[in-house]
Amino acid sequence: MILQQYIQEVLFKQRVCVVPQLGTFSVQHFPAHYNDHIQTLTAPREQVMFTQQWQDDGSCVEWIALKENLVPAVAQRKLEKYLEELKADLQSGKPVVLPGIGQLQGDFTGNIHFHAEELPVEKETLDIRPIERTTDQRSTNTTPAFVPPPAPEALEPIMTEEVEDTLEAVTEESGFKWWWAAIPIAAIVIGLAAWWYLSGISKAVRESETLPDNNAAAQQQLAAAAADSLQKVLADSTAKAAITPITYYAVVERYKDSSAAAKMQRKQAAWGKTLVLYKRDSMFRTAVELHSLAADTLTQRDSVRKIFGSKVFLEF
């Protein structure tokens, strides 16, 4: 039967298997249990449980559709057919065997009884008895535990008059030897420091005597070079301005509205006069773009005035 195969495959994979209109199978884990009355330890086990309560999650229809390569609607009708066959067997009192799981058997009242099959992971119950400890009479006559002796204390040396005299003599002699070696070294260091200080002062005096003359000459040379550079830059800029053309505009009209300025531009274009449109100081201007030398700007303005009138002025 297809439903028996469905229960076997889904139950041990998901530990829960829902059969619509029949019930729910589940695998439950029971931990180890110790019974202190009969002193036995029951090993942990897995048990298959069954209840007639169910909530269809669509898994059974989906499994049948994949198994028999059917669309969901046809798989639903197939499921209803399989359920009718299973219910007919249960109503007749015939046990329905689920290999590896158990048996289902119905009664005349419509209830379904499940007899689970023992899973192979179940282990036997162990008998455990408590261990009683007996006291040994000989343990009462115990010998005292070994206690290690305390560590010996450090002894200070005994200071006698002869030892004190010897130590004072050695200390005075060693101090005298150190001072005898340090005196000539200190004299050499002081002499070198004095020579270095005097030589530095004489060098600074010589440099201060020659520095004013050198500074005055250097300042005069720098001033002359700066003047020559400035004259050269001015001459180059004047020459470039004389031979380089510039771009500027001969303004014909000014407008507050851009649409009026654009209308004027189209009108002049229809007459064959090309004007440019730009904005400056919140005013829209129609103008003629000019290119000429700086010396020819007035001549170009007069030429534009002859065409558009005396209101033409230049903007750079």
Short mmCIF file of N, CA, C and O in Angstrom, two decimals, residues 23-94:
data_model
loop_
_atom_site.label_atom_id
_atom_site.label_comp_id
_atom_site.label_asym_id
_atom_site.label_seq_id
_atom_site.Cartn_x
_atom_site.Cartn_y
_atom_site.Cartn_z
N GLY A 23 -4.39 10.21 11.38
CA GLY A 23 -3.72 10.57 12.61
C GLY A 23 -2.28 10.98 12.36
O GLY A 23 -1.86 11.22 11.23
N THR A 24 -1.52 11.06 13.46
CA THR A 24 -0.13 11.53 13.40
C THR A 24 0.77 10.50 14.06
O THR A 24 0.52 10.08 15.20
N PHE A 25 1.85 10.11 13.38
CA PHE A 25 2.90 9.25 13.91
C PHE A 25 4.08 10.13 14.31
O PHE A 25 4.41 11.10 13.61
N SER A 26 4.74 9.78 15.42
CA SER A 26 5.92 10.53 15.86
C SER A 26 6.88 9.59 16.58
O SER A 26 6.46 8.59 17.18
N VAL A 27 8.17 9.91 16.50
CA VAL A 27 9.22 9.15 17.19
C VAL A 27 9.65 9.98 18.39
O VAL A 27 10.13 11.10 18.23
N GLN A 28 9.49 9.43 19.59
CA GLN A 28 9.83 10.13 20.82
C GLN A 28 11.01 9.44 21.49
O GLN A 28 11.13 8.22 21.47
N HIS A 29 11.86 10.27 22.08
CA HIS A 29 13.04 9.77 22.78
C HIS A 29 12.78 9.76 24.29
O HIS A 29 12.35 10.76 24.85
N PHE A 30 13.05 8.62 24.92
CA PHE A 30 12.90 8.48 26.36
C PHE A 30 14.30 8.32 26.96
O PHE A 30 15.03 7.38 26.60
N PRO A 31 14.73 9.23 27.84
CA PRO A 31 16.07 9.12 28.42
C PRO A 31 16.18 7.96 29.40
O PRO A 31 15.20 7.32 29.76
N ALA A 32 17.40 7.71 29.85
CA ALA A 32 17.63 6.65 30.84
C ALA A 32 16.90 6.99 32.14
O ALA A 32 16.81 8.16 32.52
N HIS A 33 16.43 5.94 32.81
CA HIS A 33 15.64 6.13 34.03
C HIS A 33 16.10 5.13 35.09
O HIS A 33 16.26 3.93 34.80
N TYR A 34 16.32 5.64 36.29
CA TYR A 34 16.72 4.76 37.41
C TYR A 34 15.54 4.64 38.37
O TYR A 34 14.99 5.65 38.84
N ASN A 35 15.16 3.39 38.69
CA ASN A 35 14.08 3.08 39.64
C ASN A 35 14.71 2.70 40.97
O ASN A 35 15.34 1.63 41.08
N ASP A 36 14.59 3.60 41.95
CA ASP A 36 15.25 3.34 43.23
C ASP A 36 14.52 2.30 44.06
O ASP A 36 15.09 1.76 45.03
N HIS A 37 13.27 1.96 43.73
CA HIS A 37 12.55 0.94 44.49
C HIS A 37 13.05 -0.46 44.14
O HIS A 37 13.32 -1.27 45.02
N ILE A 38 13.15 -0.74 42.87
CA ILE A 38 13.62 -2.07 42.46
C ILE A 38 15.09 -2.05 42.05
O ILE A 38 15.64 -3.07 41.64
N GLN A 39 15.71 -0.87 42.11
CA GLN A 39 17.14 -0.69 41.86
C GLN A 39 17.52 -1.20 40.46
O GLN A 39 18.34 -2.08 40.28
N THR A 40 16.86 -0.62 39.46
CA THR A 40 17.16 -0.96 38.07
C THR A 40 17.37 0.32 37.27
O THR A 40 16.80 1.37 37.57
N LEU A 41 18.19 0.22 36.22
CA LEU A 41 18.49 1.34 35.33
C LEU A 41 18.00 0.98 33.93
O LEU A 41 18.47 0.01 33.32
N THR A 42 17.04 1.75 33.44
CA THR A 42 16.50 1.54 32.10
C THR A 42 17.28 2.39 31.10
O THR A 42 17.45 3.60 31.30
N ALA A 43 17.76 1.76 30.05
CA ALA A 43 18.57 2.46 29.05
C ALA A 43 17.70 3.43 28.23
O ALA A 43 16.49 3.25 28.15
N PRO A 44 18.27 4.45 27.63
CA PRO A 44 17.49 5.34 26.77
C PRO A 44 16.96 4.59 25.55
O PRO A 44 17.59 3.66 25.06
N ARG A 45 15.81 5.03 25.05
CA ARG A 45 15.17 4.30 23.95
C ARG A 45 14.38 5.27 23.07
O ARG A 45 14.05 6.37 23.47
N GLU A 46 14.06 4.78 21.86
CA GLU A 46 13.22 5.47 20.90
C GLU A 46 11.91 4.71 20.78
O GLU A 46 11.91 3.48 20.64
N GLN A 47 10.77 5.42 20.82
CA GLN A 47 9.46 4.79 20.78
C GLN A 47 8.58 5.51 19.76
O GLN A 47 8.51 6.74 19.74
N VAL A 48 7.90 4.74 18.89
CA VAL A 48 6.97 5.30 17.91
C VAL A 48 5.62 5.46 18.60
O VAL A 48 5.08 4.51 19.18
N MET A 49 5.05 6.68 18.53
CA MET A 49 3.77 6.98 19.14
C MET A 49 2.76 7.33 18.03
O MET A 49 3.14 7.78 16.94
N PHE A 50 1.46 7.12 18.33
CA PHE A 50 0.40 7.42 17.37
C PHE A 50 -0.76 8.08 18.10
O PHE A 50 -1.13 7.68 19.21
N THR A 51 -1.32 9.12 17.47
CA THR A 51 -2.50 9.79 17.97
C THR A 51 -3.44 10.06 16.81
O THR A 51 -2.99 10.27 15.66
N GLN A 52 -4.73 10.02 17.06
CA GLN A 52 -5.72 10.23 16.02
C GLN A 52 -5.93 11.72 15.69
O GLN A 52 -6.70 12.04 14.80
N GLN A 53 -5.24 12.59 16.39
CA GLN A 53 -5.30 14.02 16.07
C GLN A 53 -4.32 14.32 14.93
O GLN A 53 -3.20 13.78 14.91
N TRP A 54 -4.72 15.14 14.01
CA TRP A 54 -3.88 15.45 12.85
C TRP A 54 -4.19 16.85 12.34
O TRP A 54 -5.25 17.40 12.58
N GLN A 55 -3.22 17.41 11.66
CA GLN A 55 -3.34 18.72 11.01
C GLN A 55 -2.61 18.64 9.68
O GLN A 55 -1.39 18.51 9.64
N ASP A 56 -3.36 18.67 8.60
CA ASP A 56 -2.81 18.44 7.26
C ASP A 56 -1.87 19.59 6.88
O ASP A 56 -2.27 20.76 6.85
N ASP A 57 -0.61 19.24 6.62
CA ASP A 57 0.36 20.25 6.16
C ASP A 57 0.69 20.10 4.69
O ASP A 57 1.60 20.77 4.19
N GLY A 58 -0.02 19.25 3.97
CA GLY A 58 0.20 19.09 2.53
C GLY A 58 1.36 18.20 2.16
O GLY A 58 1.64 18.00 0.97
N SER A 59 2.08 17.63 3.16
CA SER A 59 3.25 16.81 2.85
C SER A 59 2.86 15.52 2.16
O SER A 59 3.57 15.03 1.27
N CYS A 60 1.72 14.93 2.55
CA CYS A 60 1.32 13.64 1.97
C CYS A 60 0.98 13.80 0.50
O CYS A 60 1.40 12.99 -0.35
N VAL A 61 0.21 14.84 0.14
CA VAL A 61 -0.14 15.07 -1.27
C VAL A 61 1.11 15.35 -2.09
O VAL A 61 1.27 14.86 -3.22
N GLU A 62 2.01 16.14 -1.55
CA GLU A 62 3.25 16.47 -2.27
C GLU A 62 4.10 15.22 -2.50
O GLU A 62 4.68 15.03 -3.56
N TRP A 63 4.14 14.33 -1.49
CA TRP A 63 4.93 13.10 -1.63
C TRP A 63 4.34 12.20 -2.70
O TRP A 63 5.06 11.63 -3.52
N ILE A 64 3.01 12.06 -2.73
CA ILE A 64 2.37 11.22 -3.74
C ILE A 64 2.58 11.82 -5.13
O ILE A 64 2.83 11.09 -6.10
N ALA A 65 2.50 13.16 -5.26
CA ALA A 65 2.70 13.79 -6.56
C ALA A 65 4.11 13.54 -7.09
O ALA A 65 4.30 13.27 -8.29
N LEU A 66 5.11 13.61 -6.21
CA LEU A 66 6.49 13.35 -6.65
C LEU A 66 6.72 11.86 -6.91
O LEU A 66 7.45 11.50 -7.85
N LYS A 67 6.10 11.01 -6.11
CA LYS A 67 6.33 9.57 -6.24
C LYS A 67 5.72 9.02 -7.51
O LYS A 67 6.33 8.19 -8.20
N GLU A 68 4.50 9.48 -7.86
CA GLU A 68 3.80 8.96 -9.03
C GLU A 68 3.80 9.92 -10.20
O GLU A 68 3.09 9.70 -11.18
N ASN A 69 4.55 11.05 -10.07
CA ASN A 69 4.67 12.02 -11.16
C ASN A 69 3.30 12.54 -11.58
O ASN A 69 2.90 12.44 -12.75
N LEU A 70 2.57 13.11 -10.60
CA LEU A 70 1.22 13.60 -10.84
C LEU A 70 1.15 15.09 -10.49
O LEU A 70 1.97 15.61 -9.73
N VAL A 71 0.14 15.75 -11.03
CA VAL A 71 -0.13 17.13 -10.64
C VAL A 71 -0.82 17.12 -9.28
O VAL A 71 -1.41 16.10 -8.87
N PRO A 72 -0.79 18.22 -8.50
CA PRO A 72 -1.37 18.21 -7.15
C PRO A 72 -2.83 17.82 -7.12
O PRO A 72 -3.28 17.12 -6.20
N ALA A 73 -3.65 18.24 -8.10
CA ALA A 73 -5.08 17.91 -8.07
C ALA A 73 -5.31 16.41 -8.21
O ALA A 73 -6.12 15.81 -7.50
N VAL A 74 -4.57 15.78 -9.12
CA VAL A 74 -4.71 14.32 -9.30
C VAL A 74 -4.16 13.59 -8.09
O VAL A 74 -4.70 12.57 -7.64
N ALA A 75 -3.05 14.12 -7.50
CA ALA A 75 -2.48 13.48 -6.31
C ALA A 75 -3.45 13.55 -5.14
O ALA A 75 -3.53 12.62 -4.32
N GLN A 76 -4.25 14.62 -5.03
CA GLN A 76 -5.24 14.73 -3.96
C GLN A 76 -6.33 13.65 -4.12
O GLN A 76 -6.74 13.02 -3.14
N ARG A 77 -6.78 13.42 -5.35
CA ARG A 77 -7.79 12.37 -5.56
C ARG A 77 -7.22 10.98 -5.28
O ARG A 77 -7.91 10.11 -4.74
N LYS A 78 -5.94 10.78 -5.64
CA LYS A 78 -5.29 9.51 -5.32
C LYS A 78 -5.23 9.29 -3.82
O LYS A 78 -5.47 8.19 -3.31
N LEU A 79 -4.91 10.34 -3.04
CA LEU A 79 -4.83 10.23 -1.59
C LEU A 79 -6.19 9.85 -1.01
O LEU A 79 -6.28 9.00 -0.11
N GLU A 80 -7.25 10.47 -1.48
CA GLU A 80 -8.58 10.13 -0.98
C GLU A 80 -8.92 8.67 -1.25
O GLU A 80 -9.53 7.98 -0.42
N LYS A 81 -8.53 8.16 -2.40
CA LYS A 81 -8.78 6.75 -2.73
C LYS A 81 -8.02 5.83 -1.79
O LYS A 81 -8.56 4.84 -1.28
N TYR A 82 -6.71 6.16 -1.53
CA TYR A 82 -5.92 5.32 -0.64
C TYR A 82 -6.49 5.35 0.78
O TYR A 82 -6.46 4.34 1.50
N LEU A 83 -6.98 6.51 1.22
CA LEU A 83 -7.55 6.61 2.57
C LEU A 83 -8.82 5.78 2.70
O LEU A 83 -9.07 5.16 3.74
N GLU A 84 -9.65 5.75 1.66
CA GLU A 84 -10.86 4.93 1.71
C GLU A 84 -10.51 3.45 1.84
O GLU A 84 -11.14 2.71 2.61
N GLU A 85 -9.50 2.99 1.12
CA GLU A 85 -9.09 1.59 1.21
C GLU A 85 -8.55 1.27 2.61
O GLU A 85 -8.86 0.21 3.19
N LEU A 86 -7.77 2.20 3.19
CA LEU A 86 -7.21 1.96 4.52
C LEU A 86 -8.30 1.94 5.58
O LEU A 86 -8.31 1.09 6.48
N LYS A 87 -9.26 2.85 5.49
CA LYS A 87 -10.36 2.88 6.47
C LYS A 87 -11.22 1.63 6.36
O LYS A 87 -11.71 1.11 7.37
N ALA A 88 -11.43 1.13 5.14
CA ALA A 88 -12.21 -0.10 4.98
C ALA A 88 -11.53 -1.28 5.66
O ALA A 88 -12.20 -2.12 6.31
N ASP A 89 -10.20 -1.38 5.56
CA ASP A 89 -9.49 -2.46 6.24
C ASP A 89 -9.59 -2.32 7.75
O ASP A 89 -9.73 -3.32 8.47
N LEU A 90 -9.51 -1.08 8.28
CA LEU A 90 -9.57 -0.89 9.72
C LEU A 90 -10.98 -1.17 10.25
O LEU A 90 -11.13 -1.73 11.35
N GLN A 91 -12.02 -0.81 9.52
CA GLN A 91 -13.38 -1.06 9.99
C GLN A 91 -13.70 -2.54 10.02
O GLN A 91 -14.52 -3.00 10.83
N SER A 92 -13.06 -3.31 9.17
CA SER A 92 -13.30 -4.76 9.18
C SER A 92 -12.59 -5.47 10.32
O SER A 92 -12.77 -6.67 10.49
N GLY A 93 -11.78 -4.75 11.06
CA GLY A 93 -11.04 -5.36 12.16
C GLY A 93 -9.75 -6.01 11.75
O GLY A 93 -9.03 -6.59 12.58
N LYS A 94 -9.40 -5.91 10.49
CA LYS A 94 -8.16 -6.49 9.99
C LYS A 94 -6.99 -5.59 10.37
O LYS A 94 -7.02 -4.40 10.10
#
